[in-house]
Coordinates of C-alpha atoms and ligand atoms in Angstrom, one line a residue:
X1112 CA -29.0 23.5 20.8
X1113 CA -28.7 26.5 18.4
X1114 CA -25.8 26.2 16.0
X1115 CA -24.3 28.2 12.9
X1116 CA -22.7 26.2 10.1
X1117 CA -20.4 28.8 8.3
X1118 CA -19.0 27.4 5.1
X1119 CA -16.1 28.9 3.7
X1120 CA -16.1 28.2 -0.2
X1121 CA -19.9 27.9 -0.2
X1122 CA -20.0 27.4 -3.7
X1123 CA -17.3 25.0 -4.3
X1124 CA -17.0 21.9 -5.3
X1125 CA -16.5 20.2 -1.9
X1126 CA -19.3 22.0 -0.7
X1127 CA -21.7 21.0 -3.7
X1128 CA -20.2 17.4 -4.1
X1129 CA -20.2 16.3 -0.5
X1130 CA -20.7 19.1 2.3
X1131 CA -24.5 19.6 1.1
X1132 CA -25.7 16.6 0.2
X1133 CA -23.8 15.0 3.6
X1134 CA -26.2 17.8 5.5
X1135 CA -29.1 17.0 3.3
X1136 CA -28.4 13.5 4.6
X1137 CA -28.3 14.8 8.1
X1138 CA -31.3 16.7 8.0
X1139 CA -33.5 13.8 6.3
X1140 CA -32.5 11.4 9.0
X1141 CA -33.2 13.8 11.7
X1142 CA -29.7 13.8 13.7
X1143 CA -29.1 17.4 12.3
X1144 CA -30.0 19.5 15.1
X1145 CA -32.7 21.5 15.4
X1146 CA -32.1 25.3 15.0
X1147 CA -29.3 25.7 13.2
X1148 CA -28.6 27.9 9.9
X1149 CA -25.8 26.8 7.1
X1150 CA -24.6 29.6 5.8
X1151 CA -22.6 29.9 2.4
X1152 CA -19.8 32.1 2.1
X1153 CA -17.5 33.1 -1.1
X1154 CA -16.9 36.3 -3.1
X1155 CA -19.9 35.8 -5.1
X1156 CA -22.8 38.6 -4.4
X1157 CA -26.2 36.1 -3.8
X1158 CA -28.8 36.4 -2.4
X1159 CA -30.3 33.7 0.6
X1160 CA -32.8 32.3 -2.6
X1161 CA -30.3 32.6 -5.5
X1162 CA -28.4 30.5 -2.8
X1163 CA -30.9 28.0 -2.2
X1164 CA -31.5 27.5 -6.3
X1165 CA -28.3 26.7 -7.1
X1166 CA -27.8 24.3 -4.5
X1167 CA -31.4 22.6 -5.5
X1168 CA -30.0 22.3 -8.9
X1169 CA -27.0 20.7 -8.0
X1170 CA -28.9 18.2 -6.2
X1171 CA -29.4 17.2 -9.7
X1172 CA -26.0 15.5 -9.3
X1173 CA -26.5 13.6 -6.6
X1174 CA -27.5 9.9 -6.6
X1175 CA -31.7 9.3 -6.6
X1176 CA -31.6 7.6 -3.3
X1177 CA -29.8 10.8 -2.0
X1178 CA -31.9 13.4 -3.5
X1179 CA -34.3 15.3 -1.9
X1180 CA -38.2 15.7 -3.0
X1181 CA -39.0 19.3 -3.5
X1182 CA -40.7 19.2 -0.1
X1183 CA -37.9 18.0 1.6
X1184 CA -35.6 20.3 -0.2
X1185 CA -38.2 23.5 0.7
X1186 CA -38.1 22.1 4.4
X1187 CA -33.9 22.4 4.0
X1188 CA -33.3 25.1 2.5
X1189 CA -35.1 27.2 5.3
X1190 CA -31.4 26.5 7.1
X1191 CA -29.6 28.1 3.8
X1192 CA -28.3 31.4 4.4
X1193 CA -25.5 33.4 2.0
X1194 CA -22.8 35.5 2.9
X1195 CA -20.5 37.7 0.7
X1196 CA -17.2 37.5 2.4
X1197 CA -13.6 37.8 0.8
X1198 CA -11.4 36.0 3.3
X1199 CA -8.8 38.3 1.6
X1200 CA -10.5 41.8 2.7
X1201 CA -10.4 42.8 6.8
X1202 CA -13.4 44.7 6.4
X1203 CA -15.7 41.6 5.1
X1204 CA -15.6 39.9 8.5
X1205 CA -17.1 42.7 9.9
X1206 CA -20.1 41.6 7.7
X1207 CA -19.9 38.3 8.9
X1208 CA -19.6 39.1 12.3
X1209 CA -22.5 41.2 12.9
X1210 CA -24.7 38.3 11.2
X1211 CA -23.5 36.0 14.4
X1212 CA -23.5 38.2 17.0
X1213 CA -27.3 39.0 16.2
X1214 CA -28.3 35.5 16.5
X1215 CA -26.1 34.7 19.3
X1216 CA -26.4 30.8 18.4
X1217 CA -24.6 28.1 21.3
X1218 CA -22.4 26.7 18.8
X1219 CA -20.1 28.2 15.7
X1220 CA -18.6 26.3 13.0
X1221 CA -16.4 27.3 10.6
X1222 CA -15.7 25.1 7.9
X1223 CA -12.6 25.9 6.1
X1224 CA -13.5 24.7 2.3
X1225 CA -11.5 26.7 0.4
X1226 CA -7.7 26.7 -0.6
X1227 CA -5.4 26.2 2.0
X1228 CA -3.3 29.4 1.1
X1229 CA -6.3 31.6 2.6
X1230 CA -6.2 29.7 6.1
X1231 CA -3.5 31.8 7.6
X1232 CA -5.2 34.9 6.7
X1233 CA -8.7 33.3 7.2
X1234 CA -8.0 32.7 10.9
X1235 CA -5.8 35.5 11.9
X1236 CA -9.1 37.9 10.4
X1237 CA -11.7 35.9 12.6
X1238 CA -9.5 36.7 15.7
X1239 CA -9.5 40.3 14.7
X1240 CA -13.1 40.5 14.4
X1241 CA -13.6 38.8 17.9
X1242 CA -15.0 35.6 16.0
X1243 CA -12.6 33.0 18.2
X1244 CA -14.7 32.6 20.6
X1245 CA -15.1 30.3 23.3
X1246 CA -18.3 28.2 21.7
X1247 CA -16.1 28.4 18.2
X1248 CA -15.1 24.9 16.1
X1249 CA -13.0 25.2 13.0
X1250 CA -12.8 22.7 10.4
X1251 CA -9.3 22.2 8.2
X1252 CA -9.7 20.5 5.1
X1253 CA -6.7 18.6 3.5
X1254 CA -4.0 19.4 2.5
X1255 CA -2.9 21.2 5.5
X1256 CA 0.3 21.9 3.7
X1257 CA 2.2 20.8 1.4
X1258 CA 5.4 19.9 4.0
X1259 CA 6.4 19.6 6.7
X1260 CA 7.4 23.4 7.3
X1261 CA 3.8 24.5 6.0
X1262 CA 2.1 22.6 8.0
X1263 CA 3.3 24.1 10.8
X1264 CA 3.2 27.0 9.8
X1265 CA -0.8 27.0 9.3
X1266 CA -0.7 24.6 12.5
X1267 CA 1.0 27.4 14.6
X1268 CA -1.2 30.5 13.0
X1269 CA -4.5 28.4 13.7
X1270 CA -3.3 27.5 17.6
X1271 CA -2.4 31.2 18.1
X1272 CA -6.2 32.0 17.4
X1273 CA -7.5 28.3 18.5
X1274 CA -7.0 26.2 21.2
X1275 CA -6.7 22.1 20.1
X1276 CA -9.7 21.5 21.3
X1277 CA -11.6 23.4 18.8
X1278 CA -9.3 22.9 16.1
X1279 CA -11.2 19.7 13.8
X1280 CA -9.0 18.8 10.9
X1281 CA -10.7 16.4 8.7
X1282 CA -9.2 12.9 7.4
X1283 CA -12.5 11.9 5.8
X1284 CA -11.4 8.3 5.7
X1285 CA -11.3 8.8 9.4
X1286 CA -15.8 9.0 9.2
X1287 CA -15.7 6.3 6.8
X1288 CA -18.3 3.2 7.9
X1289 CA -15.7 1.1 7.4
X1290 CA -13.0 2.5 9.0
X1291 CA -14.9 3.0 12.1
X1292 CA -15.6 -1.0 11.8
X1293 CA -11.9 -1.9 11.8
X1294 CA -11.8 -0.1 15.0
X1295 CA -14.7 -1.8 16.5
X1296 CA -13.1 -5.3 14.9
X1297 CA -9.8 -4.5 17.0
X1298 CA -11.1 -2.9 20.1
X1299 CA -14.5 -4.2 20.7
X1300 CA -13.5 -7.9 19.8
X1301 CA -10.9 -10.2 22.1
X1302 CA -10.5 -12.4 19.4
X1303 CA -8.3 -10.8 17.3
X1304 CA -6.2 -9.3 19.7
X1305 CA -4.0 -12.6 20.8
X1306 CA -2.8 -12.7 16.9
X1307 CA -2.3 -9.0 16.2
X1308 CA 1.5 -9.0 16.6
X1309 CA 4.2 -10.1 14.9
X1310 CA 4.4 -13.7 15.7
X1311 CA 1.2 -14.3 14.1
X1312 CA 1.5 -11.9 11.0
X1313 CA 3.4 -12.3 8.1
X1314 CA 2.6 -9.1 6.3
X1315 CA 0.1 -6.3 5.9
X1316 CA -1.2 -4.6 2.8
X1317 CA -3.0 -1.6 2.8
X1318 CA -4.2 -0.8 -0.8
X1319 CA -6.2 2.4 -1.8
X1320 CA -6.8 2.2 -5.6
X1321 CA -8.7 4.4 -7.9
X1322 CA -10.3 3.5 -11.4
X1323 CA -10.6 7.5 -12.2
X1324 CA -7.6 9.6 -13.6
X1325 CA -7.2 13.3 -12.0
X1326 CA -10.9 14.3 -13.5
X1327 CA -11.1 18.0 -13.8
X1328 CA -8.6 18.3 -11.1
X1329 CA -5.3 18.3 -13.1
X1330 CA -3.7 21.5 -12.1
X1331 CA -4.4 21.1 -8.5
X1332 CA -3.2 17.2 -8.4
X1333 CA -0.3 18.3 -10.4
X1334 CA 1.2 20.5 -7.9
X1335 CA 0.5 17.6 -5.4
X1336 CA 0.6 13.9 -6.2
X1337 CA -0.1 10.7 -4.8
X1338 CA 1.9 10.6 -1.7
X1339 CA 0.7 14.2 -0.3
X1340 CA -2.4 13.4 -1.7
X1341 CA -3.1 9.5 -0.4
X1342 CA -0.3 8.1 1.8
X1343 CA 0.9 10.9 4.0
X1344 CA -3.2 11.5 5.5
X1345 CA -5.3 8.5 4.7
X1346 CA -2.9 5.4 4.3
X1347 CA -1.3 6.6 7.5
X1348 CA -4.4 7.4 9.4
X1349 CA -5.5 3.6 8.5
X1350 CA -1.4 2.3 9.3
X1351 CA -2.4 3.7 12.7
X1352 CA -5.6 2.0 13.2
X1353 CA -4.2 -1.0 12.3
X1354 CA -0.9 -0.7 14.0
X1355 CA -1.9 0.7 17.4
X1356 CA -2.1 -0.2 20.9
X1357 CA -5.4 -0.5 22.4
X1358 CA -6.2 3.1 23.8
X1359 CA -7.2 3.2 27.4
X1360 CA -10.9 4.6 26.7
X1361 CA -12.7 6.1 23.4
X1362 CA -11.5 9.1 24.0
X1363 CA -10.2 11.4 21.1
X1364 CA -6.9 12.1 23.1
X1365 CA -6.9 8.5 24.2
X1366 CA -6.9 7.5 21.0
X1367 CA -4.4 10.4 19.4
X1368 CA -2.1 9.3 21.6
X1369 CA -1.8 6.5 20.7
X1370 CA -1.7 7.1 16.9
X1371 CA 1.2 8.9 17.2
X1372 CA 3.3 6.6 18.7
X1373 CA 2.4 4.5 15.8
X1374 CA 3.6 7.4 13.8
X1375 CA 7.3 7.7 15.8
X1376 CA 7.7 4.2 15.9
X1377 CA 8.0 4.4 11.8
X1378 CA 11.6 2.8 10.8
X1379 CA 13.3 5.9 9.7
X1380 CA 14.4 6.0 5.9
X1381 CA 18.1 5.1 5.1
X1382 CA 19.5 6.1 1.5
X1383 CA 19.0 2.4 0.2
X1384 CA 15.5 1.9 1.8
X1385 CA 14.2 5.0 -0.4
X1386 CA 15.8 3.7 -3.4
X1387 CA 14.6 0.3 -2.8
X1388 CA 11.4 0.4 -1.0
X1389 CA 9.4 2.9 -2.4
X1390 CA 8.1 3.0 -5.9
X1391 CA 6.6 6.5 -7.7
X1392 CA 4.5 6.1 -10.9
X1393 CA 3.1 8.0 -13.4
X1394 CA 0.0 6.3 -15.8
X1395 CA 0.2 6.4 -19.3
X1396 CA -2.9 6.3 -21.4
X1397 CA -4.3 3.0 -21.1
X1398 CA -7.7 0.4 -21.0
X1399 CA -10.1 1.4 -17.9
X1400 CA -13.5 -0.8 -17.8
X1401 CA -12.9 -1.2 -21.9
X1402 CA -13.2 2.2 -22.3
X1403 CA -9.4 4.0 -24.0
X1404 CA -8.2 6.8 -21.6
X1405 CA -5.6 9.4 -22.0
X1406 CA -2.2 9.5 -19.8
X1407 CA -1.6 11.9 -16.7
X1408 CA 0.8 14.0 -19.2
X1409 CA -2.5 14.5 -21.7
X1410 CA -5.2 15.5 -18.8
X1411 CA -6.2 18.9 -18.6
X1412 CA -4.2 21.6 -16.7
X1413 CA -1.5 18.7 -16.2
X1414 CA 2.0 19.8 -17.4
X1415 CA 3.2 17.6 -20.7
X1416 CA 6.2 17.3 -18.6
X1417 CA 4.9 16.8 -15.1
X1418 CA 7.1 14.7 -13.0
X1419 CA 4.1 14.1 -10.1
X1420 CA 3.3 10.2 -9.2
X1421 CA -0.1 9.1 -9.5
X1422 CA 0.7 5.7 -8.0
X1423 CA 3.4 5.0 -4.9
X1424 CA 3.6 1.9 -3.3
X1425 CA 6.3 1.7 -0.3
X1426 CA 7.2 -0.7 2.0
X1427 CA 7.1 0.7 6.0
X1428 CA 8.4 -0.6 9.0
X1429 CA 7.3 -0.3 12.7
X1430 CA 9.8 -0.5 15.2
X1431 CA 8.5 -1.9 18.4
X1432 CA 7.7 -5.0 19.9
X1433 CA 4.1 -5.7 18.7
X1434 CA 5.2 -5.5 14.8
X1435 CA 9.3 -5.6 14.7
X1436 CA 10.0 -7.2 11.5
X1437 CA 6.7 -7.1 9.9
X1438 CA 6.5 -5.3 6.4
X1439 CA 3.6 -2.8 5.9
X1440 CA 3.1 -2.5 2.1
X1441 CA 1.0 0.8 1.3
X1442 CA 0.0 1.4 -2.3
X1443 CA -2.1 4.0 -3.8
X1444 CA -2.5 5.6 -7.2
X1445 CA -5.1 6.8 -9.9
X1446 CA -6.1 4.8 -13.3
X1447 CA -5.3 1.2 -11.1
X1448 CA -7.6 -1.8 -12.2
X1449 CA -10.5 -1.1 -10.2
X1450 CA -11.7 0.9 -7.5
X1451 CA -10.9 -0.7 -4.5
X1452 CA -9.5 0.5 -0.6
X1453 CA -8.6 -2.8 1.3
X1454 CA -6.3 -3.9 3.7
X1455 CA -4.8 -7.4 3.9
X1456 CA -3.6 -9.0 7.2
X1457 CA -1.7 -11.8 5.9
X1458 CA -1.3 -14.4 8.6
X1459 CA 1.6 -16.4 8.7
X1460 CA 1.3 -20.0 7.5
X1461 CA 0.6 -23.4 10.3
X1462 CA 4.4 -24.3 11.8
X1463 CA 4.0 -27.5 10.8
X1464 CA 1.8 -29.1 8.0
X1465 CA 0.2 -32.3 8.3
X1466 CA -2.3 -32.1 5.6
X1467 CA -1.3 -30.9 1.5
X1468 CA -2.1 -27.4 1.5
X1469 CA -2.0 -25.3 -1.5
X1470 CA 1.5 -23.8 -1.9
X1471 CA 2.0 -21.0 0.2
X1472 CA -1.4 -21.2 2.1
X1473 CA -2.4 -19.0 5.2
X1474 CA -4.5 -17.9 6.8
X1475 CA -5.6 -14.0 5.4
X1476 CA -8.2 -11.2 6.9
X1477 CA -9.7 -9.0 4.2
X1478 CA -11.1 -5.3 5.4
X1479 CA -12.7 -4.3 2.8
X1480 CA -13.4 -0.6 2.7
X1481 CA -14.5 0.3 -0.9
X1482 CA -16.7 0.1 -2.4
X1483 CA -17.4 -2.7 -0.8
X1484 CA -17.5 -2.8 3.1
X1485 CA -16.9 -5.8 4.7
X1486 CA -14.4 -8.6 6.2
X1487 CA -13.2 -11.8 4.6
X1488 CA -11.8 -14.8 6.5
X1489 CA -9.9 -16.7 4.7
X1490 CA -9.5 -20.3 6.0
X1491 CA -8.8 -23.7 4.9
X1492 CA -10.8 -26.2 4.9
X1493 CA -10.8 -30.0 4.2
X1494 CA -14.4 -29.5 1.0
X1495 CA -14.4 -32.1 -1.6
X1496 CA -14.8 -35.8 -0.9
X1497 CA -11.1 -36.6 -2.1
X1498 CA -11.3 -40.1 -0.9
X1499 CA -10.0 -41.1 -4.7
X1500 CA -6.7 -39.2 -4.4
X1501 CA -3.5 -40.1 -2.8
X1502 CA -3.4 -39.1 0.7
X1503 CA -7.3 -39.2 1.1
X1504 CA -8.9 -36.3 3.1
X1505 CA -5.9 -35.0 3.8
X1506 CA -5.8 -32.3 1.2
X1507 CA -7.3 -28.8 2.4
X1508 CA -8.8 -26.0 -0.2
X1509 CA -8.9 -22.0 0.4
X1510 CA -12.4 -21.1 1.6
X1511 CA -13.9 -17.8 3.4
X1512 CA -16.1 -16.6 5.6
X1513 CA -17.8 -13.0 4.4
X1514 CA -19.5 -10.9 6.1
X1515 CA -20.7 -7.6 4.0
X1516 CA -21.7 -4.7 6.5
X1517 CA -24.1 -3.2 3.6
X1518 CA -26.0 -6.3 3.3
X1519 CA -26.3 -6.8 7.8
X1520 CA -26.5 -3.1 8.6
X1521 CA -28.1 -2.1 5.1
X1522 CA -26.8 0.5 2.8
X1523 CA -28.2 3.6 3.9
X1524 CA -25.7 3.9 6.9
X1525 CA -24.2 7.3 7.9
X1526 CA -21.8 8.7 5.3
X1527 CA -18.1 9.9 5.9
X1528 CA -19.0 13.6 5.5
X1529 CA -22.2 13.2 7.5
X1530 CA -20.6 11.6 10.6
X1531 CA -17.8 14.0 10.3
X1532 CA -20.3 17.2 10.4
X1533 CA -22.7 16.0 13.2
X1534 CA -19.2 15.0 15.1
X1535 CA -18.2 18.6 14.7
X1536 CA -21.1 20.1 15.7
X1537 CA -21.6 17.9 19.0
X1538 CA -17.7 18.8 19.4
X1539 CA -16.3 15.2 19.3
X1540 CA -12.8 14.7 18.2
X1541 CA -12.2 11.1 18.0
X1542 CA -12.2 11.4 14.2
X1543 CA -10.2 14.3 13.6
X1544 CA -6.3 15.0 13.4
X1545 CA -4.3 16.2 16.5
X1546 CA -1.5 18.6 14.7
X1547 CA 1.2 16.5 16.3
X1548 CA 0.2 13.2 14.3
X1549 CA 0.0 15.6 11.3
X1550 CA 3.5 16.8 12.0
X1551 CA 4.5 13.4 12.4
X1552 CA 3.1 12.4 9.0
X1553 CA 4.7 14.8 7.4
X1554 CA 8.2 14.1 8.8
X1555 CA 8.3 10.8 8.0
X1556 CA 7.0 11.4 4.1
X1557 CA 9.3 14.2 3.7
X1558 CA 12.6 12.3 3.3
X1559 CA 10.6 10.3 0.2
X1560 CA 9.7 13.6 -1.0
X1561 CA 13.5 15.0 -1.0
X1562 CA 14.9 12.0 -2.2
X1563 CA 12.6 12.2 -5.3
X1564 CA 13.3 16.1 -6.1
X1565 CA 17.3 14.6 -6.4
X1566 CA 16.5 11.5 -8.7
X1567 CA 15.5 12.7 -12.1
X1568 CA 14.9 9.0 -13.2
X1569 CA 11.4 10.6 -12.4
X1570 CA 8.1 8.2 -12.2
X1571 CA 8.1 4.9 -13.8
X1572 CA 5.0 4.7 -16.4
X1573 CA 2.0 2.1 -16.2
X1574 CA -0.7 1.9 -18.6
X1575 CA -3.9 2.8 -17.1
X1576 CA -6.0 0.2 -15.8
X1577 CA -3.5 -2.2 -14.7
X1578 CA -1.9 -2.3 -11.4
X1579 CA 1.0 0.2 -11.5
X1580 CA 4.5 -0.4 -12.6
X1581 CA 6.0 -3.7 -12.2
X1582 CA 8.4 -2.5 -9.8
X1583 CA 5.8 -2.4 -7.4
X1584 CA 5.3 -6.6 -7.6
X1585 CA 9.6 -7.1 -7.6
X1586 CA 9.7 -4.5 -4.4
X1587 CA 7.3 -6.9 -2.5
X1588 CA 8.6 -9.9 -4.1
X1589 CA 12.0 -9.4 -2.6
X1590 CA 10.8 -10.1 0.9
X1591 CA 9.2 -13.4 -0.2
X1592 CA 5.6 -12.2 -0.7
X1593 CA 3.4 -10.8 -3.4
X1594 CA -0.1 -8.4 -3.5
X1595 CA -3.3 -10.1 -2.6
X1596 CA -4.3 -10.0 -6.0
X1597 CA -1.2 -11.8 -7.8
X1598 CA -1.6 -14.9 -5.2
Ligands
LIG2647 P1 -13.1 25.2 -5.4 O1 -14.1 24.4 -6.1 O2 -12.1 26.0 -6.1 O3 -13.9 26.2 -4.4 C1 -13.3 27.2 -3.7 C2 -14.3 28.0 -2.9 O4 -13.7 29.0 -2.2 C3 -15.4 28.7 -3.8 O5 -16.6 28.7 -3.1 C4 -14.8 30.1 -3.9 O6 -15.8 31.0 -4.3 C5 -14.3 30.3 -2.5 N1 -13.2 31.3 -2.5 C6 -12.1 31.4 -3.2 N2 -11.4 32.5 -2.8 C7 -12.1 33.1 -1.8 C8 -11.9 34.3 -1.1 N3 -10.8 35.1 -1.2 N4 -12.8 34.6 -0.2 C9 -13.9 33.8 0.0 N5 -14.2 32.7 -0.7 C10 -13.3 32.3 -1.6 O7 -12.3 24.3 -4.4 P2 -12.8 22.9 -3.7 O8 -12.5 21.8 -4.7 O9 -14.2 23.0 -3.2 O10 -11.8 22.7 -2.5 C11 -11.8 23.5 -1.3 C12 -10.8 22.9 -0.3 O11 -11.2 21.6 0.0 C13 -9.4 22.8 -0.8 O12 -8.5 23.0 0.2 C14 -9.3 21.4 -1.4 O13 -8.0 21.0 -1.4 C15 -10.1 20.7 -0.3 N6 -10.7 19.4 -0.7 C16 -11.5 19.4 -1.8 C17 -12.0 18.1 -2.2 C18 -12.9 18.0 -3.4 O14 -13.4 16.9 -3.7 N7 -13.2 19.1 -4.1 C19 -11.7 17.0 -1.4 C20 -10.9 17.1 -0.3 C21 -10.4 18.3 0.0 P3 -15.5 32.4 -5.0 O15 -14.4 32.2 -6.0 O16 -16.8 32.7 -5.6 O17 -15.2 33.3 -3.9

């Protein structure tokens, strides 16, 4: 099968950083079809060579298992082509059409990695050109918007010129190993599935925490923050894999289905839910990994004044009969004590206790999903010879059962970005966005969004390298239960 890759925003970061080295990664392990071309596209004026060196010198970057030897890279960059295109100028896709109707290839994609203000214009110019065809795939990066009324509005440009089906919007947590395991853990295991309901489980966490500040993305995480950024795309999209009903097959409208009942089953804000259950921080500078770091405020293109949150933890609701009742804490933010993405499924404890059990004892099922990728168990168990102690052998101790899916299935396992790509490709869907779910998303974030713009208390600071503001301990404390870190 012949295919051309074209990447809008050829020479930006998302392309050097993880588009490239995700098709390097392709292309070593062979599932890259043969017979396809990548080819670059921005403004600049490069030639296919001047192309192909600075993408070998990037390559610099990228980790040593993940580099390629200069013959591999020779081998690759045969599939590197360059285009000067400005998505701004009508008469550039002209350019860019004649290059694809030459080669005629069985498959098109168009990867959309560049701002989303040009995907209107982007879209609506292919059509003109006679680019949507039939064999066509287009790729969305996030953010597709910034609310829910842009969203649409891209949405509804991209379906005049699309149809669904060729329409991939990426959730790159979505291709993540990991995430793909807590869907085989729900749906390709029974054993689970008796206790996944709300008469089992107390509580679920689902924590996405970064060590980093915003890097050398101020300006652009300033206009945007954590909850556009974090909770209304990923911590949703893993909410839904947690929270839904089996789907009938693995089909990706099977599957999208239902998601997004998961999505209109969210409790619906009430005035004293927002004040109460949701909590916006900002960092302040701070100790990360013993090294001093500045605040948000201080980073580079952020405004001294900025009122975005890097950190929001919230408390969600799903209203149906599998989870009535149970809370769904979701917290994300930048500058947190560590770099870790985990979800917590905190079981409730035995009805009735016959042996001494630590206070507050349960059972708990750890997904871990970075950096580490694996599942804990977390049991209790009757360990030390206690035969000395009042009430001999009857006194049980937390232990855990680990399984690390690095260590079984070995690290070099098909990246996010990789699986994404060769899923786009083949045309598979499973891991991409339906708009509705998006629209969904975005309906239910935008009442937290609104409520913020009228309270100019504004974020509440915490020092970098801790866990956010205390606020975010009290809101969880009030139902009884704390993070899986403080107990
Ligand atoms: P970037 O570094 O600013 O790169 C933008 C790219 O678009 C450049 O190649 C630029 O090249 C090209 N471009 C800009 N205006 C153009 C025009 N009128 N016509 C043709 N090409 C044009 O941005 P980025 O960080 O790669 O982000 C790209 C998209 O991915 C954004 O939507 C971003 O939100 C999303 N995203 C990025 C990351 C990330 O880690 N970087 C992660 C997730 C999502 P010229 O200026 O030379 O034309």
């Amino acid at each position: 099968m012949s295919f051309d890759l074209v990447l809008f925003g050829g020479t930006g970061d998302l392309a050097w950083r993880k588009l490239m080295p995700a098709l390097f990664q392709a292309f070593r392990h062979g599932t890259l079809p043969a017979g396809g071309r990548i080819i670059g596209v921005a403004r600049d004026d490069l030639s296919d060579e001047q192309y192909r060196a600075l993408i070998r010198a990037r390559f610099d970057e990228v980790d040593l298992a993940k580099r390629p030897s200069p013959e591999e890279f020779d081998r690759f960059a045969a599939l590197l082509h360059f285009l000067r295109v400005d998505l701004s100028k009508p008469q550039d896709y002209q350019r860019l059409a004649a290059d694809l109707r030459e080669r005629n290839a069985d498959t098109v994609v168009m990867y959309l990695a560049t701002a989303p203000s040009l995907f209107t214009a982007a879209c609506e110019q292919l059509a003109a050109a006679g680019l949507n065809t039939p064999n066509t795939r287009i790729v969305l990066e996030k953010p597709l918007g910034h609310d829910l009324a842009s969203n649409r509005a891209i949405n509804e440009t991209v379906r005049r010129v699309f149809s669904e089906k060729q329409i991939f919007r990426i959730d790159h947590y979505l291709g993540k190993p990991s995430v793909q395991n807590l869907f085989a853990l729900r749906f390709g295991n029974s054993l689970f599935e008796p206790l996944w309901r709300r008469e089992t489980i107390a509580n679920i966490q689902i924590t996405i925490a970064e060590d980093l500040g915003v890097e050398k993305r101020g300006a652009f995480y300033d206009q945007t923050g954590a909850l556009r950024d974090m909770v209304q795309n990923h911590a949703l999209q893993l909410l839904c894999a947690l929270a839904m009903e089996p789907p009938i097959n693995a089909h990706a409208d099977a599957i999208r289905d239902e998601k997004l009942k998961v999505l209109r089953s969210l409790k619906a804000w009430t005035p004293q839910a927002l004040a109460q259950d949701v909590i916006r921080g900002q960092y302040s500078a701070g100790n990360v990994a013993g090294e001093q770091v500045p605040g948000y405020r201080s980073e580079p293109g952020v405004n001294p004044d900025s009122m975005t949150e890097t950190f929001v933890a919230l408390r969600a609701e799903i209203a149906n009969w599998r989870w009535a009742g149970v809370p769904f804490y979701i917290r994300t933010g930048k500058r947190l004590a560590g770099r870790d993405a985990r979800i917590v499924v905190n079981f409730r404890p035995a009805p009735h206790a016959i042996f001494n059990s630590p206070p507050g004892a349960a059972n708990r099922l750890v997904i871990h999903l970075q950096p580490k990728d694996g599942l804990e168990l977390h049991l209790l168990a009757q360990g030390q010879d206690n035969r000395q102690q009042k009430n001999a052998g009857q006194s049980l101790s937390p232990v855990h059962l680990d399984l690390d899916f690095d260590k079984r299935f070995g690290s070099g396992r098909v990246g996010a970005y990789e699986r994404l790509l060769l899923d786009v490709i083949d045309g598979r869907l499973n891991l991409f966005v339906r708009s509705d779910e998006q629209e969904e998303a975005w309906r239910w974030v935008e009442p937290i969004m609104e409520f913020w713009r009228n309270d100019n208390t504004g974020p509440r600071p915490y020092a970098a390298g801790t866990w956010g503001p205390s606020a975010a301990s009290a809101m969880i404390a009030r139902d009884a239960y704390c993070w899986s870190e403080e107990c």
